[in-house]
């Protein structure tokens, strides 16, 4: 916490502690709500684990961010922590593929990343919302440099093939769709308001202000509230020096936009986890795990595949197969298991049948990504697109994302597809070369330079990756009600943690905050039994 | 129904060739949509993806695997929007008659009946992928 420089955070915490002192937890909780925390909302700092750990031994399984957070906080608090990791690397899904990275999916061909030195793709998590304060806490603490991730680029293209009309099947700049759709919508609404059709909606004095808003939001003409275009949709010729004011562009027809379906990319505001500001770690997503490892006291035992977790009332024992195939066990007072439920369901566990059933009560996302190394940054040089996403309506691709790093450099790595669900099943059935060719064929229809420029690729289908078996947990409402609460409670001496035990599934933040929550419970119990 | 039977008798040759076509379609659909996990051999991968060869669930009451294709289960996605009733019938018929499986085929009307009985709601049509 020494690195926390936000004075407001401290004063709020002080205030809450005061409240707790005066009126107990209930008053503190009310205070939290009043301060806008929301009781169920994200934690913003790790739990304070005082008391020294009392010599208790904790086994942490897995070194994704949930396992690393658990290992770091518990060992810092004085626990004797042993960390087992099945792979020969740390980080789990917080992963970066670069030159020489090897991956063989279940049932797949061996793959070695063939990017040039210094180029990479984040095949797992790739963007950090500003609201994910647990992640940002550790990035700051471990001095992991961040850079902005461009999650929205108005100058990027939308290319939808499934619509109809003149805007279907060709790349259109998103700014044109945004400006025209909103311009017309505001114009239509303004017309109704000015005709008095909506008078019942307004309190005295509201109507003029509302019309001002419509005119401003939609770039409507001053006197007659018409949408005739605006420079933000792009100019036919940009303005220049001297006597060159530029040439304005002409809006598309509303009917053409509607039938092109491109308006489906528009939202009034980004969803909570998709807004500006978005970050990414400089140098790749594996930099935060590396930061943990630099600061972690316990040595991580790589290549240890968990075979069985058994327990007595006093102890928990984890049986494993080590890197050379030798069997072994490790015994502790508690175990924090961050193995994904998709994998845990296949491990021999000493838990109740109800707990076992709950582990199988969630499905995992099928999801694929491909990184395509390009010889030139044609999207910047020729199209003036700097980061952000090109949207396509082929569900096998969804987005083509341009890198938010290496601006104006020589080469770059593009995210060439990001399918999920049944589309991911289909893409993952292709050979490695087939996936690349498929990604190139879709991108080629957006950028003429695409295929010619490609000189490397690395693809992943997370549902086929050993020790992951899926992208992230996908709880149904029924599963949340029936199974989820069971998994939050310890089974004997076994505590589960990970993104799957949060309402922020599929984000590293979920793993971090789940770890905080579970180790707090563990600590409370350990201290109570000293 | 009687008319359908009569047509099938009259145009037996056509019916046969359309069955062969269904088998090809089923094999293709399986390769495209299912083989990434269940493998082209139908043997799956032990401990990860279930085998379909000899699986009592697959060769039993066809409405149950049809339900799973329409709703998803465990790590398996829901194909209700990606495959038509005829596609699902074709791919299931292929699975039920391949790799030593000898269960009878099913037709689209059975899948439609299962779908009508409360198929999963359509996925949100957002084009902005999450995560």
XYZ file of C-alpha atoms in Angstrom:
661
model
C 0.000 0.000 0.000
C 3.032 2.221 0.298
C 2.808 2.908 -3.399
C -0.800 4.043 -3.254
C -0.672 7.745 -3.930
C -4.379 8.399 -4.171
C -5.167 10.513 -1.160
C -8.895 10.271 -1.778
C -8.742 6.498 -1.425
C -7.073 6.807 1.957
C -9.468 9.383 3.296
C -12.434 7.327 2.180
C -11.026 4.282 3.903
C -10.327 6.306 7.039
C -13.853 7.585 6.980
C -15.234 4.066 6.652
C -13.120 2.821 9.513
C -14.498 5.652 11.623
C -18.003 4.607 10.714
C -17.243 1.026 11.630
C -15.930 2.167 14.982
C -19.088 4.159 15.706
C -21.785 1.961 14.329
C -20.290 -1.384 13.454
C -20.294 -3.031 10.064
C -23.839 -2.079 9.162
C -23.113 1.607 9.348
C -19.847 1.114 7.474
C -21.683 -0.755 4.706
C -24.244 2.032 4.473
C -21.345 4.452 4.259
C -19.803 2.434 1.473
C -22.998 2.616 -0.495
C -23.238 6.351 0.132
C -19.700 6.741 -1.168
C -20.665 4.887 -4.299
C -18.754 1.694 -3.629
C -21.849 -0.496 -3.785
C -21.616 -3.441 -1.440
C -21.185 -6.014 -4.168
C -18.925 -3.890 -6.288
C -15.267 -4.374 -6.945
C -12.726 -4.309 -4.164
C -10.014 -1.761 -4.687
C -7.138 -3.051 -2.573
C -5.924 -6.378 -1.231
C -7.168 -7.490 2.170
C -5.017 -6.696 5.165
C -3.912 -10.024 6.591
C -2.494 -9.283 10.027
C -1.219 -11.771 12.561
C 1.684 -13.376 10.757
C 0.097 -16.527 9.354
C 0.878 -18.466 12.533
C 3.248 -20.800 10.750
C 0.447 -22.270 8.672
C 1.324 -23.848 5.379
C -0.759 -23.071 2.289
C -0.538 -24.859 -1.047
C -1.462 -22.664 -4.008
C -2.395 -24.446 -7.219
C -1.985 -22.525 -10.446
C -0.083 -19.376 -11.375
C -2.591 -17.342 -13.280
C -3.271 -13.991 -11.667
C -5.550 -15.628 -9.040
C -2.818 -18.046 -7.936
C -0.101 -15.400 -8.038
C -2.239 -12.955 -6.052
C -2.967 -15.639 -3.434
C 0.680 -16.698 -3.213
C 1.945 -13.132 -3.007
C -0.504 -11.883 -0.372
C -0.366 -15.012 1.793
C 3.427 -15.249 1.769
C 3.696 -11.505 2.431
C 1.400 -12.025 5.419
C 3.720 -14.673 6.811
C 2.230 -17.934 5.583
C 4.495 -20.724 4.384
C 3.366 -20.969 0.771
C 4.077 -23.702 -1.777
C 3.072 -23.009 -5.380
C 2.495 -25.729 -7.968
C 2.086 -24.937 -11.661
C 1.311 -27.571 -14.294
C 2.990 -25.766 -17.183
C 6.621 -24.848 -17.714
C 5.706 -21.170 -17.437
C 3.714 -18.949 -15.091
C 0.736 -16.773 -15.916
C -2.005 -19.147 -17.044
C -4.184 -17.269 -19.508
C -2.228 -14.051 -18.826
C -0.017 -14.994 -21.654
C 1.966 -13.565 -24.521
C 3.056 -15.405 -27.653
C 6.305 -14.225 -29.164
C 9.174 -15.691 -31.168
C 9.658 -19.320 -30.144
C 6.478 -19.662 -28.029
C 5.299 -23.260 -28.336
C 1.744 -24.497 -28.129
C 0.116 -27.805 -28.976
C -3.631 -27.905 -28.552
C -5.387 -31.148 -27.644
C -5.729 -33.020 -30.909
C -3.732 -30.299 -32.685
C -0.489 -29.856 -34.546
C 2.600 -28.549 -32.735
C 2.937 -24.797 -33.215
C 5.943 -22.528 -32.748
C 5.381 -18.790 -32.956
C 7.320 -17.441 -35.933
C 7.107 -13.704 -35.251
C 10.205 -11.537 -35.474
C 12.048 -10.599 -32.309
C 10.121 -7.952 -30.396
C 6.684 -8.672 -31.903
C 3.944 -10.462 -30.012
C 0.237 -11.153 -29.575
C -1.701 -11.500 -26.310
C -3.774 -14.605 -27.087
C -5.670 -14.422 -23.796
C -6.622 -11.240 -21.964
C -5.544 -8.201 -23.950
C -7.168 -5.084 -22.474
C -7.417 -3.644 -18.980
C -10.461 -1.458 -18.162
C -9.819 1.526 -15.909
C -12.369 0.110 -13.468
C -10.215 -2.960 -12.805
C -8.452 -1.550 -9.812
C -7.026 -4.811 -8.541
C -5.050 -5.259 -11.721
C -3.951 -1.634 -11.692
C -2.941 -1.969 -8.033
C -0.464 -4.734 -8.829
C 0.734 -3.102 -12.046
C 1.625 -0.037 -10.009
C 3.084 -2.003 -7.123
C 5.336 -4.127 -9.344
C 6.153 -1.250 -11.694
C 4.658 -2.958 -14.731
C 4.465 -0.227 -17.355
C 1.124 0.319 -19.034
C 0.215 1.952 -22.319
C -3.160 2.984 -23.703
C -5.122 0.333 -25.554
C -7.213 1.896 -28.267
C -10.554 0.179 -27.819
C -12.511 2.471 -30.110
C -11.411 3.991 -33.372
C -13.904 6.111 -35.267
C -11.726 6.098 -38.360
C -11.639 2.286 -38.530
C -13.854 0.340 -40.917
C -17.045 -1.590 -40.549
C -17.510 -4.219 -43.218
C -20.812 -6.042 -43.040
C -21.700 -8.542 -45.731
C -25.031 -9.718 -44.408
C -26.842 -6.428 -44.864
C -28.256 -5.129 -48.126
C -27.964 -1.959 -50.166
C -25.029 0.156 -51.283
C -23.232 0.071 -47.889
C -23.247 -3.707 -47.591
C -20.165 -5.711 -48.491
C -17.678 -2.850 -48.484
C -15.585 -1.185 -45.804
C -17.229 1.965 -44.443
C -15.585 4.247 -41.915
C -17.295 3.955 -38.553
C -17.357 7.757 -38.192
C -19.683 7.991 -41.216
C -22.108 5.484 -39.715
C -22.009 7.136 -36.292
C -22.483 10.675 -37.552
C -25.209 9.838 -40.051
C -27.218 7.471 -37.849
C -27.239 9.852 -34.919
C -27.701 12.878 -37.145
C -30.824 11.441 -38.743
C -32.161 10.081 -35.453
C -31.795 13.505 -33.862
C -33.321 15.195 -36.882
C -36.376 12.917 -36.818
C -36.848 13.363 -33.112
C -36.401 17.134 -33.365
C -39.049 17.259 -36.075
C -41.556 15.474 -33.858
C -40.749 17.671 -30.895
C -41.034 20.877 -32.896
C -44.385 19.766 -34.302
C -45.624 19.349 -30.739
C -46.111 15.600 -31.079
C -44.237 14.905 -27.853
C -45.340 17.797 -25.676
C -46.647 15.418 -23.030
C -43.070 14.303 -22.367
C -41.842 17.701 -21.230
C -42.071 19.768 -18.090
C -42.235 23.535 -18.604
C -38.948 24.779 -20.010
C -37.681 21.287 -20.949
C -38.642 21.374 -24.590
C -36.257 24.107 -25.727
C -33.387 22.557 -23.810
C -34.133 19.166 -25.283
C -34.130 20.646 -28.780
C -30.800 22.289 -28.025
C -29.485 18.891 -27.033
C -30.742 17.231 -30.214
C -29.208 19.929 -32.370
C -25.899 19.689 -30.577
C -25.742 15.900 -30.411
C -26.684 15.384 -34.042
C -24.829 18.348 -35.618
C -28.190 19.675 -36.874
C -28.519 23.001 -38.652
C -29.130 25.966 -36.413
C -32.550 27.102 -37.562
C -34.318 24.182 -39.193
C -32.778 21.222 -37.361
C -31.646 19.366 -40.483
C -28.805 16.885 -40.662
C -26.692 17.694 -43.695
C -23.444 16.067 -42.600
C -20.585 17.239 -40.430
C -16.809 17.301 -40.760
C -16.477 14.554 -38.137
C -17.897 12.006 -40.576
C -14.842 12.648 -42.729
C -14.171 15.125 -45.524
C -13.946 14.318 -49.210
C -10.788 16.412 -49.054
C -9.282 17.456 -45.752
C -8.666 21.171 -45.163
C -5.173 22.470 -45.755
C -3.092 25.619 -45.746
C -3.666 28.834 -47.701
C -6.813 28.848 -49.800
C -7.771 25.202 -49.144
C -10.805 24.882 -46.882
C -11.305 21.245 -47.898
C -14.323 19.560 -49.453
C -17.181 18.379 -47.216
C -18.580 14.889 -47.628
C -22.175 13.888 -48.299
C -24.096 11.791 -45.754
C -25.328 8.335 -46.642
C -29.051 7.803 -46.901
C -30.732 6.691 -43.702
C -32.360 3.736 -45.427
C -28.986 2.566 -46.730
C -27.487 2.672 -43.250
C -30.419 0.837 -41.712
C -30.318 -1.968 -44.258
C -26.548 -2.293 -44.078
C -26.890 -3.340 -40.420
C -23.724 -1.363 -39.629
C -25.603 0.619 -36.954
C -25.347 -2.515 -34.793
C -21.872 -1.355 -33.806
C -23.248 1.793 -32.158
C -24.042 2.179 -28.482
C -24.856 5.293 -26.479
C -21.973 4.607 -24.148
C -19.444 1.796 -23.874
C -20.413 -0.963 -21.480
C -18.752 -0.754 -18.074
C -15.802 -2.928 -19.024
C -15.322 -1.548 -22.543
C -14.970 2.192 -22.009
C -12.101 4.541 -22.474
C -9.685 4.471 -20.724
C -8.317 1.038 -21.546
C -4.754 -0.121 -20.904
C -2.365 -2.878 -21.897
C 0.972 -3.780 -20.303
C 3.967 -2.558 -22.290
C 5.720 -5.601 -23.724
C 2.866 -8.095 -23.370
C 0.275 -9.490 -20.980
C 2.865 -11.782 -19.380
C 4.490 -8.757 -17.770
C 2.191 -8.719 -14.724
C 2.865 -12.400 -13.920
C 6.556 -11.566 -14.350
C 6.097 -8.685 -11.895
C 4.551 -11.055 -9.353
C 7.394 -13.525 -9.783
C 10.004 -10.785 -9.226
C 8.367 -9.980 -5.906
C 7.317 -13.430 -4.781
C 9.138 -15.141 -1.931
C 8.037 -18.749 -2.559
C 9.624 -20.616 -5.426
C 7.095 -21.769 -8.000
C 7.357 -25.448 -8.812
C 6.758 -25.594 -12.562
C 5.750 -28.730 -14.439
C 3.764 -30.130 -11.524
C 0.464 -31.561 -12.715
C -2.089 -32.056 -9.952
C -3.526 -35.588 -9.915
C -5.434 -35.681 -6.647
C -6.422 -33.499 -3.718
C -7.186 -35.396 -0.506
C -7.770 -34.169 3.007
C -8.156 -35.108 6.649
C -9.756 -32.860 9.258
C -6.266 -31.474 9.961
C -4.482 -31.389 6.634
C -4.789 -31.260 2.857
C -2.528 -33.258 0.548
C -1.953 -32.631 -3.132
C -0.588 -35.487 -5.221
C 1.187 -34.483 -8.410
C 3.217 -35.733 -11.335
C 6.429 -33.737 -11.574
C 8.342 -32.512 -14.601
C 10.255 -35.762 -15.028
C 7.187 -37.907 -14.574
C 7.953 -38.672 -10.949
C 5.024 -38.767 -8.545
C 5.013 -36.805 -5.327
C 2.834 -35.165 -2.727
C 2.815 -31.951 -0.766
C 0.854 -31.457 2.427
C -0.353 -28.251 4.027
C -2.899 -26.739 6.374
C -4.889 -25.203 3.539
C -5.040 -25.298 -0.246
C -6.027 -22.433 -2.545
C -6.906 -24.041 -5.865
C -7.125 -21.716 -8.880
C -7.357 -24.480 -11.477
C -10.188 -23.689 -13.930
C -13.346 -25.687 -13.195
C -13.167 -27.070 -16.733
C -9.943 -28.830 -15.698
C -10.719 -29.368 -12.021
C -13.720 -31.512 -12.935
C -11.251 -34.111 -14.237
C -9.113 -34.203 -11.075
C -9.639 -36.676 -8.236
C -11.017 -34.537 -5.389
C -11.879 -35.298 -1.798
C -15.071 -33.218 -1.722
C -18.793 -33.835 -1.225
C -20.897 -35.057 -4.169
C -22.721 -31.711 -4.082
C -19.468 -29.793 -4.439
C -18.369 -32.095 -7.244
C -21.669 -31.513 -9.008
C -21.263 -27.757 -8.588
C -17.834 -27.909 -10.249
C -19.453 -29.392 -13.337
C -22.316 -26.886 -13.220
C -20.704 -24.248 -15.397
C -19.696 -24.233 -19.044
C -16.543 -22.662 -20.391
C -16.310 -20.336 -23.352
C -15.095 -21.651 -26.663
C -12.916 -18.886 -28.020
C -10.156 -18.493 -30.608
C -7.648 -15.808 -31.507
C -4.994 -15.449 -34.172
C -2.071 -13.064 -34.331
C -0.964 -12.141 -37.845
C 2.416 -10.497 -38.239
C 2.428 -7.979 -41.067
C 5.511 -6.768 -42.922
C 4.220 -3.219 -43.091
C 1.827 -1.177 -40.995
C -0.424 -0.560 -43.984
C -3.423 0.180 -41.727
C -1.508 3.200 -40.445
C 0.428 4.198 -43.569
C -2.378 3.795 -46.104
C -5.596 3.941 -44.095
C -4.746 6.259 -41.160
C -6.101 3.725 -38.671
C -4.110 3.750 -35.448
C -5.243 0.913 -33.221
C -8.856 0.014 -32.544
C -11.091 -2.519 -34.186
C -12.430 -3.189 -37.652
C -15.837 -4.829 -37.257
C -16.962 -7.560 -39.629
C -20.145 -9.616 -39.442
C -18.507 -12.944 -40.191
C -18.863 -14.576 -36.749
C -15.698 -16.565 -37.383
C -13.758 -13.296 -37.233
C -15.902 -10.659 -35.428
C -13.093 -8.134 -35.182
C -9.797 -7.382 -36.822
C -7.863 -5.440 -34.212
C -4.952 -3.194 -34.951
C -2.106 -3.003 -32.452
C -1.888 -0.231 -29.866
C 1.853 -0.576 -29.680
C 4.758 0.055 -32.031
C 3.056 3.037 -33.678
C 4.594 4.060 -37.006
C 7.093 1.233 -36.703
C 8.188 -1.278 -39.289
C 5.987 -4.283 -38.704
C 3.046 -5.071 -36.474
C 0.889 -7.934 -35.256
C -2.834 -7.773 -35.971
C -5.507 -9.745 -34.158
C -7.016 -11.537 -37.156
C -10.024 -13.251 -35.585
C -11.856 -13.501 -32.277
C -14.739 -15.964 -32.659
C -16.671 -17.345 -29.723
C -19.110 -20.219 -29.162
C -20.161 -22.354 -32.115
C -18.127 -20.161 -34.502
C -15.031 -20.842 -32.415
C -15.748 -24.578 -32.640
C -15.725 -24.226 -36.405
C -12.552 -22.135 -36.626
C -10.723 -24.415 -34.225
C -11.478 -27.439 -36.409
C -9.278 -25.964 -39.141
C -5.590 -26.780 -39.471
C -3.155 -24.088 -38.348
C -2.589 -23.108 -41.982
C -6.333 -23.267 -42.587
C -7.015 -20.854 -39.730
C -4.406 -18.439 -41.055
C -5.743 -18.628 -44.601
C -9.276 -18.114 -43.372
C -8.263 -15.049 -41.340
C -6.362 -13.673 -44.335
C -9.285 -14.232 -46.698
C -11.593 -12.173 -44.475
C -9.050 -9.416 -43.834
C -8.185 -9.233 -47.526
C -11.706 -7.965 -48.253
C -11.096 -5.033 -45.917
C -7.444 -4.240 -46.638
C -6.033 -4.984 -50.123
C -2.538 -5.202 -48.568
C -3.497 -7.920 -46.085
C -2.406 -11.273 -47.514
C 0.638 -9.925 -49.296
C 1.907 -8.352 -46.108
C 1.476 -11.384 -43.866
C 4.680 -13.067 -42.710
C 3.817 -14.943 -39.535
C 0.915 -16.253 -37.502
C 0.041 -17.782 -34.152
C -3.425 -19.082 -33.354
C -5.086 -20.467 -30.265
C -8.355 -22.228 -29.475
C -8.652 -21.965 -25.723
C -11.122 -24.844 -25.408
C -8.373 -27.107 -26.774
C -5.543 -25.790 -24.618
C -4.357 -28.237 -21.939
C -4.802 -26.918 -18.374
C -7.383 -24.371 -19.584
C -10.076 -26.179 -21.552
C -11.936 -22.984 -22.266
C -11.654 -19.225 -22.325
C -13.598 -18.384 -19.191
C -16.489 -19.545 -17.033
C -19.953 -18.820 -18.410
C -22.450 -19.002 -15.576
C -26.125 -19.262 -16.320
C -28.626 -17.682 -13.963
C -29.533 -21.160 -12.788
C -25.900 -22.082 -12.179
C -25.301 -18.866 -10.254
C -28.210 -19.727 -7.978
C -27.662 -23.451 -7.630
C -23.921 -24.058 -7.796
C -21.951 -20.840 -7.515
C -22.578 -20.191 -3.774
C -21.398 -23.731 -2.958
C -18.070 -23.158 -4.673
C -17.449 -19.928 -2.773
C -17.406 -21.846 0.507
C -14.388 -23.965 1.416
C -14.597 -27.740 1.237
C -12.764 -28.782 4.348
C -9.372 -27.189 3.836
C -9.777 -26.560 0.142
C -10.560 -23.026 -1.120
C -11.276 -22.362 -4.776
C -10.403 -19.049 -6.425
C -10.300 -17.652 -9.940
C -12.271 -15.570 -12.422
C -14.878 -18.345 -12.358
C -15.737 -17.365 -8.772
C -16.527 -13.749 -9.537
C -19.048 -11.624 -11.362
C -16.169 -10.385 -13.511
C -15.702 -13.668 -15.341
C -13.306 -13.689 -18.241
C -11.274 -10.819 -16.852
C -8.041 -10.952 -14.861
C -9.725 -8.647 -12.360
C -12.132 -11.456 -11.509
C -9.209 -13.730 -10.669
C -7.491 -11.101 -8.541
C -10.579 -10.078 -6.584
C -11.677 -13.687 -6.138
C -8.253 -14.448 -4.659
C -8.595 -11.492 -2.288
C -12.005 -12.685 -1.197
C -11.013 -16.317 -0.643
C -7.712 -15.704 1.153
C -9.536 -13.330 3.484
C -11.818 -16.184 4.490
C -8.865 -18.525 4.827
C -6.961 -16.043 6.956
C -9.870 -15.389 9.261
C -10.204 -19.113 9.885
C -6.470 -19.660 10.311
C -6.240 -16.864 12.856
C -9.304 -18.137 14.724
C -7.708 -21.552 15.185
C -4.304 -20.376 16.434
C -47.960 -38.689 -44.226
C -49.461 -41.288 -46.571
C -48.596 -39.034 -49.444
C -45.003 -38.807 -48.222
C -44.698 -42.590 -48.077
C -46.144 -42.893 -51.554
C -43.691 -40.330 -52.857
C -40.820 -42.164 -51.264
C -41.930 -45.401 -52.931
C -42.358 -43.755 -56.303
C -39.096 -41.958 -56.213
C -37.080 -44.550 -54.360
C -33.965 -43.810 -56.363
C -34.181 -40.142 -55.492
C -34.731 -40.951 -51.823
C -31.659 -43.181 -51.801
C -29.466 -40.543 -53.389
C -30.759 -37.926 -50.954
C -29.859 -40.265 -48.102
C -26.349 -40.522 -49.453
C -26.342 -36.759 -49.721
C -27.440 -36.460 -46.091
C -24.572 -38.736 -45.091
C -22.049 -36.532 -46.950
C -23.566 -33.405 -45.475
C -23.500 -34.953 -42.040
C -19.838 -35.892 -42.401
C -18.963 -32.410 -43.630
C -20.924 -30.718 -40.883
C -19.251 -32.951 -38.329
C -15.784 -32.132 -39.644
C -16.549 -28.403 -39.625
C -18.366 -28.026 -36.333
C -17.562 -30.943 -34.071
C -14.186 -32.424 -34.940
C -12.095 -29.793 -33.148
C -13.079 -31.462 -29.887
C -14.638 -34.855 -30.620
C -11.990 -35.540 -33.312
C -12.608 -36.958 -36.796
C -12.298 -40.424 -35.280
C -15.260 -39.771 -32.997
C -13.032 -40.922 -30.154
C -12.715 -37.514 -28.483
C -9.739 -36.996 -26.181
C -9.692 -38.877 -22.940
C -10.242 -36.635 -19.967
C -11.107 -33.659 -22.136
C -13.649 -34.293 -24.878
C -16.112 -37.193 -24.732
C -15.985 -39.999 -27.288
C -19.065 -40.286 -29.488
C -18.190 -43.752 -30.790
C -20.149 -46.256 -28.724
C -21.576 -43.543 -26.476
C -24.986 -44.730 -25.183
C -26.200 -41.118 -24.964
C -25.511 -40.495 -28.648
C -27.069 -43.733 -29.925
C -30.019 -43.668 -27.528
C -33.128 -41.493 -27.680
C -32.281 -38.980 -30.443
C -34.210 -36.152 -28.814
C -31.610 -35.951 -26.042
C -28.509 -35.292 -28.168
C -30.655 -32.983 -30.316
C -31.492 -31.040 -27.175
C -27.800 -30.751 -26.324
C -26.977 -29.382 -29.787
C -29.712 -26.789 -29.382
C -28.842 -25.774 -25.829
C -25.187 -26.592 -25.298
C -23.874 -28.480 -22.310
C -20.698 -28.182 -20.248
C -17.960 -27.023 -22.595
C -20.101 -27.583 -25.665
C -21.612 -24.558 -27.380
C -25.209 -24.171 -28.408
C -25.584 -24.580 -32.170
C -29.194 -23.429 -32.328
C -28.396 -20.318 -34.368
C -25.587 -21.763 -36.444
C -27.161 -24.985 -37.662
C -30.616 -25.489 -39.144
C -32.901 -28.290 -38.025
C -31.925 -30.207 -41.168
C -28.219 -29.663 -40.412
C -28.610 -30.908 -36.860
C -30.550 -33.938 -38.061
C -27.851 -34.655 -40.664
C -24.910 -34.337 -38.302
C -26.608 -36.370 -35.581
C -27.606 -39.058 -38.075
C -23.975 -39.194 -39.183
C -22.740 -39.513 -35.587
C -25.315 -42.200 -34.828
C -24.182 -44.317 -37.775
C -20.393 -43.847 -37.769
C -17.394 -45.401 -36.009
C -19.320 -48.585 -35.228
C -22.492 -46.781 -34.106
C -25.641 -48.317 -35.606
C -28.524 -46.166 -34.419
C -31.242 -45.081 -36.864
C -31.117 -41.612 -38.441
C -33.442 -38.787 -37.509
C -35.047 -36.094 -39.583
C -35.442 -32.359 -39.267
C -38.984 -32.603 -37.940
C -37.740 -34.300 -34.789
C -35.199 -31.519 -34.256
C -37.900 -28.927 -34.899
C -40.057 -30.581 -32.259
C -37.206 -30.448 -29.748
C -36.442 -26.861 -30.691
C -40.115 -25.940 -30.350
C -40.055 -27.331 -26.874
C -38.113 -24.393 -25.539
C -34.869 -23.981 -27.415
C -32.356 -21.517 -26.020
C -33.273 -17.898 -26.727
C -31.371 -16.339 -29.606
C -27.939 -15.062 -28.685
C -27.665 -11.340 -28.285
C -26.967 -9.906 -31.689
C -24.282 -7.574 -30.431
C -21.463 -7.424 -32.885
C -19.018 -6.192 -30.277
C -17.310 -9.224 -28.753
C -16.943 -9.160 -24.987
C -13.705 -9.647 -23.078
